Amino acid sequence: MIRVLICLFLVVQTPAYAQVDELFRAWDTDKSPGAAVAVLYRGAVLHHEGYGMANLEHRIPITSTSVFDVASVSKQFCAFAIALLVDEGRIALDDDVRTHMPELPDFGHTITLRHLLYHTSGLRDWPGMLAMAGRNMEDVISMNEITTPDFDSL
């Protein structure tokens, strides 16, 4: 029982996230671009905080709820996750992508995970598809338009 109380006391007195705050202190000003940080442990969020500015010109700070357009940056993480699954033998690079995404339409030829990783599938990027459909990138574009395009209209 004493050990539990001591551990609890240490957690209360020295929160783990204090080190995170210290690491980002230099960027946590109204003159610096910053970051949104979340500390997770076994699926639980222990700490989340924004540091610095999301937009220096308009003086918009980053908060723990700031939304970022990660766009193509996410491709590396997806590719790494696929590489891990291939290494574990759970999937193969030459799998038909529709094995894993059955909702993807049949485009008349097999598209493999390897095709997607090497950008050789022949699938167009969503901005190009919306442009072909006559949409302007300055328009408000919903997530539904991006994820469920009308392939028949293209």
mmCIF file with all atom_site columns, C-alpha atoms in Angstrom:
data_model
loop_
_atom_site.group_PDB
_atom_site.id
_atom_site.type_symbol
_atom_site.label_atom_id
_atom_site.label_alt_id
_atom_site.label_comp_id
_atom_site.label_asym_id
_atom_site.label_entity_id
_atom_site.label_seq_id
_atom_site.pdbx_PDB_ins_code
_atom_site.Cartn_x
_atom_site.Cartn_y
_atom_site.Cartn_z
_atom_site.occupancy
_atom_site.B_iso_or_equiv
_atom_site.pdbx_formal_charge
_atom_site.auth_seq_id
_atom_site.auth_comp_id
_atom_site.auth_asym_id
_atom_site.auth_atom_id
_atom_site.pdbx_PDB_model_num
ATOM 1   C CA . MET A 1 1   ? 0.000   0.000   0.000   1.00 0.00 ? 1   MET A CA 1
ATOM 2   C CA . ILE A 1 2   ? 2.790   2.414   0.749   1.00 0.00 ? 2   ILE A CA 1
ATOM 3   C CA . ARG A 1 3   ? 4.304   1.848   -2.699  1.00 0.00 ? 3   ARG A CA 1
ATOM 4   C CA . VAL A 1 4   ? 1.016   2.728   -4.355  1.00 0.00 ? 4   VAL A CA 1
ATOM 5   C CA . LEU A 1 5   ? 0.718   5.915   -2.336  1.00 0.00 ? 5   LEU A CA 1
ATOM 6   C CA . ILE A 1 6   ? 4.291   6.898   -3.123  1.00 0.00 ? 6   ILE A CA 1
ATOM 7   C CA . CYS A 1 7   ? 3.765   6.264   -6.838  1.00 0.00 ? 7   CYS A CA 1
ATOM 8   C CA . LEU A 1 8   ? 0.549   8.244   -6.799  1.00 0.00 ? 8   LEU A CA 1
ATOM 9   C CA . PHE A 1 9   ? 2.293   11.059  -4.961  1.00 0.00 ? 9   PHE A CA 1
ATOM 10  C CA . LEU A 1 10  ? 5.123   11.120  -7.514  1.00 0.00 ? 10  LEU A CA 1
ATOM 11  C CA . VAL A 1 11  ? 2.682   11.215  -10.428 1.00 0.00 ? 11  VAL A CA 1
ATOM 12  C CA . VAL A 1 12  ? 0.764   14.095  -8.869  1.00 0.00 ? 12  VAL A CA 1
ATOM 13  C CA . GLN A 1 13  ? 3.917   16.001  -7.965  1.00 0.00 ? 13  GLN A CA 1
ATOM 14  C CA . THR A 1 14  ? 5.826   15.480  -11.223 1.00 0.00 ? 14  THR A CA 1
ATOM 15  C CA . PRO A 1 15  ? 3.464   15.016  -14.165 1.00 0.00 ? 15  PRO A CA 1
ATOM 16  C CA . ALA A 1 16  ? 5.056   13.396  -17.190 1.00 0.00 ? 16  ALA A CA 1
ATOM 17  C CA . TYR A 1 17  ? 3.749   16.131  -19.480 1.00 0.00 ? 17  TYR A CA 1
ATOM 18  C CA . ALA A 1 18  ? 5.837   18.780  -17.704 1.00 0.00 ? 18  ALA A CA 1
ATOM 19  C CA . GLN A 1 19  ? 8.809   17.539  -19.742 1.00 0.00 ? 19  GLN A CA 1
ATOM 20  C CA . VAL A 1 20  ? 6.796   17.953  -22.959 1.00 0.00 ? 20  VAL A CA 1
ATOM 21  C CA . ASP A 1 21  ? 5.880   21.524  -22.000 1.00 0.00 ? 21  ASP A CA 1
ATOM 22  C CA . GLU A 1 22  ? 9.549   22.198  -21.294 1.00 0.00 ? 22  GLU A CA 1
ATOM 23  C CA . LEU A 1 23  ? 10.615  20.811  -24.696 1.00 0.00 ? 23  LEU A CA 1
ATOM 24  C CA . PHE A 1 24  ? 8.195   23.105  -26.544 1.00 0.00 ? 24  PHE A CA 1
ATOM 25  C CA . ARG A 1 25  ? 8.658   26.203  -24.359 1.00 0.00 ? 25  ARG A CA 1
ATOM 26  C CA . ALA A 1 26  ? 11.042  27.847  -26.880 1.00 0.00 ? 26  ALA A CA 1
ATOM 27  C CA . TRP A 1 27  ? 8.356   27.667  -29.616 1.00 0.00 ? 27  TRP A CA 1
ATOM 28  C CA . ASP A 1 28  ? 5.443   28.643  -27.395 1.00 0.00 ? 28  ASP A CA 1
ATOM 29  C CA . THR A 1 29  ? 5.439   32.333  -28.317 1.00 0.00 ? 29  THR A CA 1
ATOM 30  C CA . ASP A 1 30  ? 3.337   34.566  -30.532 1.00 0.00 ? 30  ASP A CA 1
ATOM 31  C CA . LYS A 1 31  ? 6.360   34.974  -32.845 1.00 0.00 ? 31  LYS A CA 1
ATOM 32  C CA . SER A 1 32  ? 7.034   31.317  -33.605 1.00 0.00 ? 32  SER A CA 1
ATOM 33  C CA . PRO A 1 33  ? 5.368   28.592  -35.662 1.00 0.00 ? 33  PRO A CA 1
ATOM 34  C CA . GLY A 1 34  ? 4.554   25.771  -33.334 1.00 0.00 ? 34  GLY A CA 1
ATOM 35  C CA . ALA A 1 35  ? 3.001   22.354  -32.938 1.00 0.00 ? 35  ALA A CA 1
ATOM 36  C CA . ALA A 1 36  ? 0.017   20.516  -31.517 1.00 0.00 ? 36  ALA A CA 1
ATOM 37  C CA . VAL A 1 37  ? 1.172   17.654  -29.318 1.00 0.00 ? 37  VAL A CA 1
ATOM 38  C CA . ALA A 1 38  ? -0.622  14.702  -27.793 1.00 0.00 ? 38  ALA A CA 1
ATOM 39  C CA . VAL A 1 39  ? 0.927   12.231  -25.373 1.00 0.00 ? 39  VAL A CA 1
ATOM 40  C CA . LEU A 1 40  ? -0.778  8.845   -25.432 1.00 0.00 ? 40  LEU A CA 1
ATOM 41  C CA . TYR A 1 41  ? -0.210  5.785   -23.311 1.00 0.00 ? 41  TYR A CA 1
ATOM 42  C CA . ARG A 1 42  ? -1.990  2.522   -24.034 1.00 0.00 ? 42  ARG A CA 1
ATOM 43  C CA . GLY A 1 43  ? -4.697  4.326   -25.956 1.00 0.00 ? 43  GLY A CA 1
ATOM 44  C CA . ALA A 1 44  ? -5.369  6.978   -23.312 1.00 0.00 ? 44  ALA A CA 1
ATOM 45  C CA . VAL A 1 45  ? -4.569  10.645  -23.903 1.00 0.00 ? 45  VAL A CA 1
ATOM 46  C CA . LEU A 1 46  ? -2.402  11.761  -20.998 1.00 0.00 ? 46  LEU A CA 1
ATOM 47  C CA . HIS A 1 47  ? -1.700  15.264  -22.239 1.00 0.00 ? 47  HIS A CA 1
ATOM 48  C CA . HIS A 1 48  ? -2.596  17.447  -25.206 1.00 0.00 ? 48  HIS A CA 1
ATOM 49  C CA . GLU A 1 49  ? -1.479  20.999  -25.791 1.00 0.00 ? 49  GLU A CA 1
ATOM 50  C CA . GLY A 1 50  ? -0.816  23.548  -28.506 1.00 0.00 ? 50  GLY A CA 1
ATOM 51  C CA . TYR A 1 51  ? 2.406   25.519  -28.650 1.00 0.00 ? 51  TYR A CA 1
ATOM 52  C CA . GLY A 1 52  ? 3.244   28.577  -30.762 1.00 0.00 ? 52  GLY A CA 1
ATOM 53  C CA . MET A 1 53  ? 1.307   29.940  -33.695 1.00 0.00 ? 53  MET A CA 1
ATOM 54  C CA . ALA A 1 54  ? -0.681  28.296  -36.488 1.00 0.00 ? 54  ALA A CA 1
ATOM 55  C CA . ASN A 1 55  ? -0.562  31.524  -38.515 1.00 0.00 ? 55  ASN A CA 1
ATOM 56  C CA . LEU A 1 56  ? 1.962   34.249  -37.747 1.00 0.00 ? 56  LEU A CA 1
ATOM 57  C CA . GLU A 1 57  ? 0.425   36.838  -40.077 1.00 0.00 ? 57  GLU A CA 1
ATOM 58  C CA . HIS A 1 58  ? -3.033  36.592  -38.534 1.00 0.00 ? 58  HIS A CA 1
ATOM 59  C CA . ARG A 1 59  ? -1.701  35.791  -35.047 1.00 0.00 ? 59  ARG A CA 1
ATOM 60  C CA . ILE A 1 60  ? -3.692  32.556  -34.716 1.00 0.00 ? 60  ILE A CA 1
ATOM 61  C CA . PRO A 1 61  ? -2.332  30.330  -31.953 1.00 0.00 ? 61  PRO A CA 1
ATOM 62  C CA . ILE A 1 62  ? -2.157  26.561  -32.131 1.00 0.00 ? 62  ILE A CA 1
ATOM 63  C CA . THR A 1 63  ? -4.377  24.811  -29.627 1.00 0.00 ? 63  THR A CA 1
ATOM 64  C CA . SER A 1 64  ? -4.795  21.165  -28.753 1.00 0.00 ? 64  SER A CA 1
ATOM 65  C CA . THR A 1 65  ? -7.835  21.152  -31.054 1.00 0.00 ? 65  THR A CA 1
ATOM 66  C CA . SER A 1 66  ? -6.188  22.833  -34.077 1.00 0.00 ? 66  SER A CA 1
ATOM 67  C CA . VAL A 1 67  ? -6.883  21.071  -37.367 1.00 0.00 ? 67  VAL A CA 1
ATOM 68  C CA . PHE A 1 68  ? -4.012  20.621  -39.820 1.00 0.00 ? 68  PHE A CA 1
ATOM 69  C CA . ASP A 1 69  ? -4.184  19.669  -43.494 1.00 0.00 ? 69  ASP A CA 1
ATOM 70  C CA . VAL A 1 70  ? -1.568  16.932  -43.468 1.00 0.00 ? 70  VAL A CA 1
ATOM 71  C CA . ALA A 1 71  ? -2.186  16.110  -47.136 1.00 0.00 ? 71  ALA A CA 1
ATOM 72  C CA . SER A 1 72  ? 0.713   14.231  -48.673 1.00 0.00 ? 72  SER A CA 1
ATOM 73  C CA . VAL A 1 73  ? 2.663   14.027  -45.411 1.00 0.00 ? 73  VAL A CA 1
ATOM 74  C CA . SER A 1 74  ? 0.406   11.141  -44.408 1.00 0.00 ? 74  SER A CA 1
ATOM 75  C CA . LYS A 1 75  ? 1.599   9.041   -47.363 1.00 0.00 ? 75  LYS A CA 1
ATOM 76  C CA . GLN A 1 76  ? 4.884   8.163   -45.653 1.00 0.00 ? 76  GLN A CA 1
ATOM 77  C CA . PHE A 1 77  ? 3.059   6.925   -42.550 1.00 0.00 ? 77  PHE A CA 1
ATOM 78  C CA . CYS A 1 78  ? 0.666   4.849   -44.640 1.00 0.00 ? 78  CYS A CA 1
ATOM 79  C CA . ALA A 1 79  ? 3.545   3.368   -46.639 1.00 0.00 ? 79  ALA A CA 1
ATOM 80  C CA . PHE A 1 80  ? 5.411   2.525   -43.426 1.00 0.00 ? 80  PHE A CA 1
ATOM 81  C CA . ALA A 1 81  ? 2.312   0.849   -41.961 1.00 0.00 ? 81  ALA A CA 1
ATOM 82  C CA . ILE A 1 82  ? 1.957   -1.208  -45.149 1.00 0.00 ? 82  ILE A CA 1
ATOM 83  C CA . ALA A 1 83  ? 5.653   -2.154  -44.973 1.00 0.00 ? 83  ALA A CA 1
ATOM 84  C CA . LEU A 1 84  ? 5.180   -3.360  -41.398 1.00 0.00 ? 84  LEU A CA 1
ATOM 85  C CA . LEU A 1 85  ? 2.168   -5.472  -42.410 1.00 0.00 ? 85  LEU A CA 1
ATOM 86  C CA . VAL A 1 86  ? 4.123   -6.937  -45.342 1.00 0.00 ? 86  VAL A CA 1
ATOM 87  C CA . ASP A 1 87  ? 7.050   -7.709  -43.025 1.00 0.00 ? 87  ASP A CA 1
ATOM 88  C CA . GLU A 1 88  ? 4.653   -9.499  -40.641 1.00 0.00 ? 88  GLU A CA 1
ATOM 89  C CA . GLY A 1 89  ? 3.263   -11.519 -43.551 1.00 0.00 ? 89  GLY A CA 1
ATOM 90  C CA . ARG A 1 90  ? -0.260  -10.159 -43.023 1.00 0.00 ? 90  ARG A CA 1
ATOM 91  C CA . ILE A 1 91  ? -0.511  -8.643  -46.517 1.00 0.00 ? 91  ILE A CA 1
ATOM 92  C CA . ALA A 1 92  ? 1.498   -8.751  -49.754 1.00 0.00 ? 92  ALA A CA 1
ATOM 93  C CA . LEU A 1 93  ? 2.518   -5.897  -52.016 1.00 0.00 ? 93  LEU A CA 1
ATOM 94  C CA . ASP A 1 94  ? 0.976   -7.698  -54.971 1.00 0.00 ? 94  ASP A CA 1
ATOM 95  C CA . ASP A 1 95  ? -2.446  -8.030  -53.283 1.00 0.00 ? 95  ASP A CA 1
ATOM 96  C CA . ASP A 1 96  ? -5.326  -6.589  -55.285 1.00 0.00 ? 96  ASP A CA 1
ATOM 97  C CA . VAL A 1 97  ? -6.199  -3.391  -53.415 1.00 0.00 ? 97  VAL A CA 1
ATOM 98  C CA . ARG A 1 98  ? -9.888  -4.353  -53.604 1.00 0.00 ? 98  ARG A CA 1
ATOM 99  C CA . THR A 1 99  ? -9.103  -7.279  -51.290 1.00 0.00 ? 99  THR A CA 1
ATOM 100 C CA . HIS A 1 100 ? -8.570  -4.663  -48.594 1.00 0.00 ? 100 HIS A CA 1
ATOM 101 C CA . MET A 1 101 ? -10.900 -1.966  -49.966 1.00 0.00 ? 101 MET A CA 1
ATOM 102 C CA . PRO A 1 102 ? -13.807 -3.832  -51.588 1.00 0.00 ? 102 PRO A CA 1
ATOM 103 C CA . GLU A 1 103 ? -15.755 -0.596  -52.064 1.00 0.00 ? 103 GLU A CA 1
ATOM 104 C CA . LEU A 1 104 ? -13.217 0.615   -54.638 1.00 0.00 ? 104 LEU A CA 1
ATOM 105 C CA . PRO A 1 105 ? -14.743 0.362   -58.125 1.00 0.00 ? 105 PRO A CA 1
ATOM 106 C CA . ASP A 1 106 ? -13.362 -2.058  -60.701 1.00 0.00 ? 106 ASP A CA 1
ATOM 107 C CA . PHE A 1 107 ? -11.345 0.062   -63.122 1.00 0.00 ? 107 PHE A CA 1
ATOM 108 C CA . GLY A 1 108 ? -10.875 -2.777  -65.605 1.00 0.00 ? 108 GLY A CA 1
ATOM 109 C CA . HIS A 1 109 ? -7.421  -3.802  -64.421 1.00 0.00 ? 109 HIS A CA 1
ATOM 110 C CA . THR A 1 110 ? -5.914  -5.055  -61.169 1.00 0.00 ? 110 THR A CA 1
ATOM 111 C CA . ILE A 1 111 ? -4.510  -2.360  -58.917 1.00 0.00 ? 111 ILE A CA 1
ATOM 112 C CA . THR A 1 112 ? -2.110  -3.699  -56.301 1.00 0.00 ? 112 THR A CA 1
ATOM 113 C CA . LEU A 1 113 ? -0.783  -2.225  -53.092 1.00 0.00 ? 113 LEU A CA 1
ATOM 114 C CA . ARG A 1 114 ? 2.566   -1.959  -54.867 1.00 0.00 ? 114 ARG A CA 1
ATOM 115 C CA . HIS A 1 115 ? 0.917   0.209   -57.553 1.00 0.00 ? 115 HIS A CA 1
ATOM 116 C CA . LEU A 1 116 ? -0.440  2.521   -54.876 1.00 0.00 ? 116 LEU A CA 1
ATOM 117 C CA . LEU A 1 117 ? 2.889   2.760   -53.044 1.00 0.00 ? 117 LEU A CA 1
ATOM 118 C CA . TYR A 1 118 ? 4.787   3.564   -56.235 1.00 0.00 ? 118 TYR A CA 1
ATOM 119 C CA . HIS A 1 119 ? 2.060   5.855   -57.617 1.00 0.00 ? 119 HIS A CA 1
ATOM 120 C CA . THR A 1 120 ? 1.679   3.673   -60.701 1.00 0.00 ? 120 THR A CA 1
ATOM 121 C CA . SER A 1 121 ? -1.973  2.663   -60.278 1.00 0.00 ? 121 SER A CA 1
ATOM 122 C CA . GLY A 1 122 ? -3.347  5.082   -62.845 1.00 0.00 ? 122 GLY A CA 1
ATOM 123 C CA . LEU A 1 123 ? -5.735  6.501   -60.240 1.00 0.00 ? 123 LEU A CA 1
ATOM 124 C CA . ARG A 1 124 ? -5.905  10.258  -60.295 1.00 0.00 ? 124 ARG A CA 1
ATOM 125 C CA . ASP A 1 125 ? -5.386  12.413  -57.235 1.00 0.00 ? 125 ASP A CA 1
ATOM 126 C CA . TRP A 1 126 ? -8.611  13.921  -55.906 1.00 0.00 ? 126 TRP A CA 1
ATOM 127 C CA . PRO A 1 127 ? -7.730  17.553  -56.786 1.00 0.00 ? 127 PRO A CA 1
ATOM 128 C CA . GLY A 1 128 ? -7.224  16.537  -60.405 1.00 0.00 ? 128 GLY A CA 1
ATOM 129 C CA . MET A 1 129 ? -10.501 14.641  -60.441 1.00 0.00 ? 129 MET A CA 1
ATOM 130 C CA . LEU A 1 130 ? -12.422 17.596  -59.011 1.00 0.00 ? 130 LEU A CA 1
ATOM 131 C CA . ALA A 1 131 ? -10.786 19.927  -61.526 1.00 0.00 ? 131 ALA A CA 1
ATOM 132 C CA . MET A 1 132 ? -11.875 17.586  -64.351 1.00 0.00 ? 132 MET A CA 1
ATOM 133 C CA . ALA A 1 133 ? -15.391 17.762  -62.916 1.00 0.00 ? 133 ALA A CA 1
ATOM 134 C CA . GLY A 1 134 ? -15.262 21.552  -63.242 1.00 0.00 ? 134 GLY A CA 1
ATOM 135 C CA . ARG A 1 135 ? -14.674 22.347  -59.577 1.00 0.00 ? 135 ARG A CA 1
ATOM 136 C CA . ASN A 1 136 ? -12.449 25.214  -58.513 1.00 0.00 ? 136 ASN A CA 1
ATOM 137 C CA . MET A 1 137 ? -9.990  24.584  -55.653 1.00 0.00 ? 137 MET A CA 1
ATOM 138 C CA . GLU A 1 138 ? -11.178 27.817  -54.031 1.00 0.00 ? 138 GLU A CA 1
ATOM 139 C CA . ASP A 1 139 ? -14.692 26.320  -53.762 1.00 0.00 ? 139 ASP A CA 1
ATOM 140 C CA . VAL A 1 140 ? -15.854 24.778  -50.542 1.00 0.00 ? 140 VAL A CA 1
ATOM 141 C CA . ILE A 1 141 ? -15.225 21.062  -51.057 1.00 0.00 ? 141 ILE A CA 1
ATOM 142 C CA . SER A 1 142 ? -16.797 18.553  -48.712 1.00 0.00 ? 142 SER A CA 1
ATOM 143 C CA . MET A 1 143 ? -15.097 15.404  -47.502 1.00 0.00 ? 143 MET A CA 1
ATOM 144 C CA . ASN A 1 144 ? -17.919 13.447  -49.139 1.00 0.00 ? 144 ASN A CA 1
ATOM 145 C CA . GLU A 1 145 ? -16.971 14.897  -52.550 1.00 0.00 ? 145 GLU A CA 1
ATOM 146 C CA . ILE A 1 146 ? -13.372 13.784  -52.031 1.00 0.00 ? 146 ILE A CA 1
ATOM 147 C CA . THR A 1 147 ? -14.061 10.298  -50.712 1.00 0.00 ? 147 THR A CA 1
ATOM 148 C CA . THR A 1 148 ? -17.012 9.349   -52.926 1.00 0.00 ? 148 THR A CA 1
ATOM 149 C CA . PRO A 1 149 ? -16.505 11.038  -56.289 1.00 0.00 ? 149 PRO A CA 1
ATOM 150 C CA . ASP A 1 150 ? -18.977 10.462  -59.096 1.00 0.00 ? 150 ASP A CA 1
ATOM 151 C CA . PHE A 1 151 ? -16.726 8.378   -61.375 1.00 0.00 ? 151 PHE A CA 1
ATOM 152 C CA . ASP A 1 152 ? -19.389 8.314   -64.092 1.00 0.00 ? 152 ASP A CA 1
ATOM 153 C CA . SER A 1 153 ? -19.206 12.088  -64.537 1.00 0.00 ? 153 SER A CA 1
ATOM 154 C CA . LEU A 1 154 ? -15.469 12.058  -65.262 1.00 0.00 ? 154 LEU A CA 1
#
